Every structure is written in C-alpha cells, then in structure tokens.
mmCIF file of C-alpha atoms in Angstrom:
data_model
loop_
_atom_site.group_PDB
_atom_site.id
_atom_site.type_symbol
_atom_site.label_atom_id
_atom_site.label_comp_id
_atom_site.label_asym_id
_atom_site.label_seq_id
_atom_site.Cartn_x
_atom_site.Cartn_y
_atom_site.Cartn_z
ATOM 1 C CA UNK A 1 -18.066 -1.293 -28.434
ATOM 2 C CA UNK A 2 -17.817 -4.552 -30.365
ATOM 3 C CA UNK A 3 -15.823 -7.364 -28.638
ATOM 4 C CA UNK A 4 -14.926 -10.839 -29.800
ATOM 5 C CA UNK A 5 -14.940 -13.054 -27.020
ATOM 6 C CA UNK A 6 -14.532 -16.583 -27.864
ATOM 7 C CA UNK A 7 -12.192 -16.822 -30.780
ATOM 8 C CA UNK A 8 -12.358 -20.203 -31.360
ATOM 9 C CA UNK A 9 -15.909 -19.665 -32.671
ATOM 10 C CA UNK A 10 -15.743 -16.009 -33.402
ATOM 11 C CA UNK A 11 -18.699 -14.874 -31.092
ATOM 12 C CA UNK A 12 -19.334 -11.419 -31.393
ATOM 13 C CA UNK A 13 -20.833 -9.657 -28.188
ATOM 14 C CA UNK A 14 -21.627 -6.149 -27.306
ATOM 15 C CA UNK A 15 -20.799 -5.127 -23.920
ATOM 16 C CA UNK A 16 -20.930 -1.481 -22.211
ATOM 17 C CA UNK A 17 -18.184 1.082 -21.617
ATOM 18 C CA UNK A 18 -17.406 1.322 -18.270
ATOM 19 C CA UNK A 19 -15.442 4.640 -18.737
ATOM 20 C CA UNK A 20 -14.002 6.692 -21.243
ATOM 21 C CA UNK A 21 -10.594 5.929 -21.654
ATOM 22 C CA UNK A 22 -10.819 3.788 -24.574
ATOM 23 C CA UNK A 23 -10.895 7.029 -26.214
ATOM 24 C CA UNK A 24 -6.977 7.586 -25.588
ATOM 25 C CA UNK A 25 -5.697 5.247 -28.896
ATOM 26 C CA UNK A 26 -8.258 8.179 -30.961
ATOM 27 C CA UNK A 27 -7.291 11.482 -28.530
ATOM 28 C CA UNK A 28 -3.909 10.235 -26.862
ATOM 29 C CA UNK A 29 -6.000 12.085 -24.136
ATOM 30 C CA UNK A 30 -6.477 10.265 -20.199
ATOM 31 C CA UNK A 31 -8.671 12.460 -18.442
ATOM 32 C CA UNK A 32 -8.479 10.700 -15.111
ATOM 33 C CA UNK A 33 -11.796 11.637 -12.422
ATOM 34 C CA UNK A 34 -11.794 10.538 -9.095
ATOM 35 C CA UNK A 35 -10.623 7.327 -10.543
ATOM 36 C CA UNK A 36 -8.692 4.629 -8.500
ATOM 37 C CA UNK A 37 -5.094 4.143 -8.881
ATOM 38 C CA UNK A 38 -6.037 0.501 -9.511
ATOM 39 C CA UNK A 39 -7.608 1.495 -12.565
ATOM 40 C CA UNK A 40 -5.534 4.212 -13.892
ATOM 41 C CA UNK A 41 -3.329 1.326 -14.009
ATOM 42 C CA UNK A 42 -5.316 -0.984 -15.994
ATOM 43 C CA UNK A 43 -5.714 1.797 -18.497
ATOM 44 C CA UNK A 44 -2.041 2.399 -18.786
ATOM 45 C CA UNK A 45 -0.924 -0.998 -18.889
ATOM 46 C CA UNK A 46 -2.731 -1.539 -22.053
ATOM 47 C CA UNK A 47 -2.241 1.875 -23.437
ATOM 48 C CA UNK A 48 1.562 1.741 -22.752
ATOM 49 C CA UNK A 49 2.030 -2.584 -22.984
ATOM 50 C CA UNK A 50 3.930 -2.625 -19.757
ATOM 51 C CA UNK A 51 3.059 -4.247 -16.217
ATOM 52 C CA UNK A 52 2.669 -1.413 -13.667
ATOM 53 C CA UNK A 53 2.107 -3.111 -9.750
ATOM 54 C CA UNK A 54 0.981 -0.951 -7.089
ATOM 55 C CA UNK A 55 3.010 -2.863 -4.322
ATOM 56 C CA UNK A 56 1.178 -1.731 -1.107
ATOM 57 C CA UNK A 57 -2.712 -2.635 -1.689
ATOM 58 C CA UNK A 58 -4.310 0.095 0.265
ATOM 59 C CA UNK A 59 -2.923 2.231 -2.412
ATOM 60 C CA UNK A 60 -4.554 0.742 -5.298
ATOM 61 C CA UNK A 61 -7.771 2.722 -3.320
ATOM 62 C CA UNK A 62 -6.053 6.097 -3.764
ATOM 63 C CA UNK A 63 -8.537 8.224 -6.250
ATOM 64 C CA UNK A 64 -6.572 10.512 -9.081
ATOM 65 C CA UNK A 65 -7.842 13.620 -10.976
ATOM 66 C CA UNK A 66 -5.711 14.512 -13.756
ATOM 67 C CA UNK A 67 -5.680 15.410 -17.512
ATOM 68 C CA UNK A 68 -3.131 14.049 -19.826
ATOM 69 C CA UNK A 69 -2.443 14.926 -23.513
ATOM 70 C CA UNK A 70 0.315 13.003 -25.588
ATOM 71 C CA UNK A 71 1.694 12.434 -22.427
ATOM 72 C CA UNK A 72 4.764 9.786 -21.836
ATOM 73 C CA UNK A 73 4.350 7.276 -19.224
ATOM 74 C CA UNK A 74 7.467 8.439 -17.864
ATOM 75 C CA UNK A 75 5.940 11.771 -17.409
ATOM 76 C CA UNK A 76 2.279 10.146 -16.147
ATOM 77 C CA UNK A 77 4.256 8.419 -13.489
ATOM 78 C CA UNK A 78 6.411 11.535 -12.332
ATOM 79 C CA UNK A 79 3.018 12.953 -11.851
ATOM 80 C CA UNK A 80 1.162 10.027 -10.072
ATOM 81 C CA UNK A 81 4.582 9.119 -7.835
ATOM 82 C CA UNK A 82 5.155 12.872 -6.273
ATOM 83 C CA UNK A 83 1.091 13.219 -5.966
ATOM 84 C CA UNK A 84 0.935 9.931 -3.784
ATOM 85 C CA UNK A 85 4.266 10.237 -2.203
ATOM 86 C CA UNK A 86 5.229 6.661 -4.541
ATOM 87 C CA UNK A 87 8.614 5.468 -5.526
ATOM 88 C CA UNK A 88 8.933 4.000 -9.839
ATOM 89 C CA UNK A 89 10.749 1.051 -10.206
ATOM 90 C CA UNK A 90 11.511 -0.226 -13.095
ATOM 91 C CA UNK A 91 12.513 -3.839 -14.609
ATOM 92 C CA UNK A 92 12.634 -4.376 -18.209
ATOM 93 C CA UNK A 93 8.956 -4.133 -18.609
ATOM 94 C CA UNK A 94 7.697 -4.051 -15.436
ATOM 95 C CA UNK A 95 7.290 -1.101 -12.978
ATOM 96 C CA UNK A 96 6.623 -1.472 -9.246
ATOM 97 C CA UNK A 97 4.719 1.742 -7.578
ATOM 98 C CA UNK A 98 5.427 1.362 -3.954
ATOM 99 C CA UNK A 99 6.275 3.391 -0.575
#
C-alpha cells in the first residue's frame, strides 16, 4: 500500500497492512476475526465517515467474528449491539456504543 505522508512535500512511503479490511472499498466485504471492537470501529468509521465511541473502555477489548457483505452500518451495529449486549446512540454523526 502506497501512502503519502507529509503533504507539504509529497513524501511517498510504503508501509505494511496490518489487516485486510482495506479490501472493503473493492469487496464491500468486512470479514471480522477475533478482532477487537476497538478496531472494528476504526474500520467502520472510515468505511462509513461517522464517529462510532465505545463508551465503557473494557469493551473496546471485546473480540468479534463476523462476515459482512454490502452490509449497512445500521445493520453491522444491530449485529454488534445484541452480540455484546450494547445500546446505539445516535447524534447527527456520531454514535455512542455503551451499556
């Protein structure tokens, strides 16, 4: 993966994939493995361009196996809420996961 990281003097780096799910914006496909709410997150916050908060920190620990295809975040959430016993709440653009 090619990133720019200083744009000021366009610097172009190469760093390593940590995981997979860049692959969603090609597949529309999360395939979620033992992966930490915390970062099921991350990945859905940029996929989706909204600021999910998982309100009570142990919970950002919580590890998630699921596979999602053309999936709505609506529908992602449903899914991640009722597995983790979480409440959605959402603000404008921002959505609180919390007990």
């Amino acid at each position: 993966m090619i990133t720019i990281r200083d744009r000021d003097t366009i610097k172009v780096g190469k760093e390593p994939v940590k995981d997979q799910f860049y692959k969603y914006y090609v597949d529309r496909v999360f395939d979620f493995q033992n992966t930490p709410l915390k970062r099921v997150v991350e990945v859905l916050n940029q996929a989706y361009d909204y600021t999910i908060i998982i309100d009570h920190s142990p919970d950002q620990k919580l590890l998630l196996t699921a596979k999602f295809e053309q999936n709505s975040l609506t529908e992602i959430l449903k899914v991640i809420s009722s597995t983790f016993g979480l409440k959605v709440h959402v603000k404008d653009r921002e959505i609180h996961l919390t007990r």
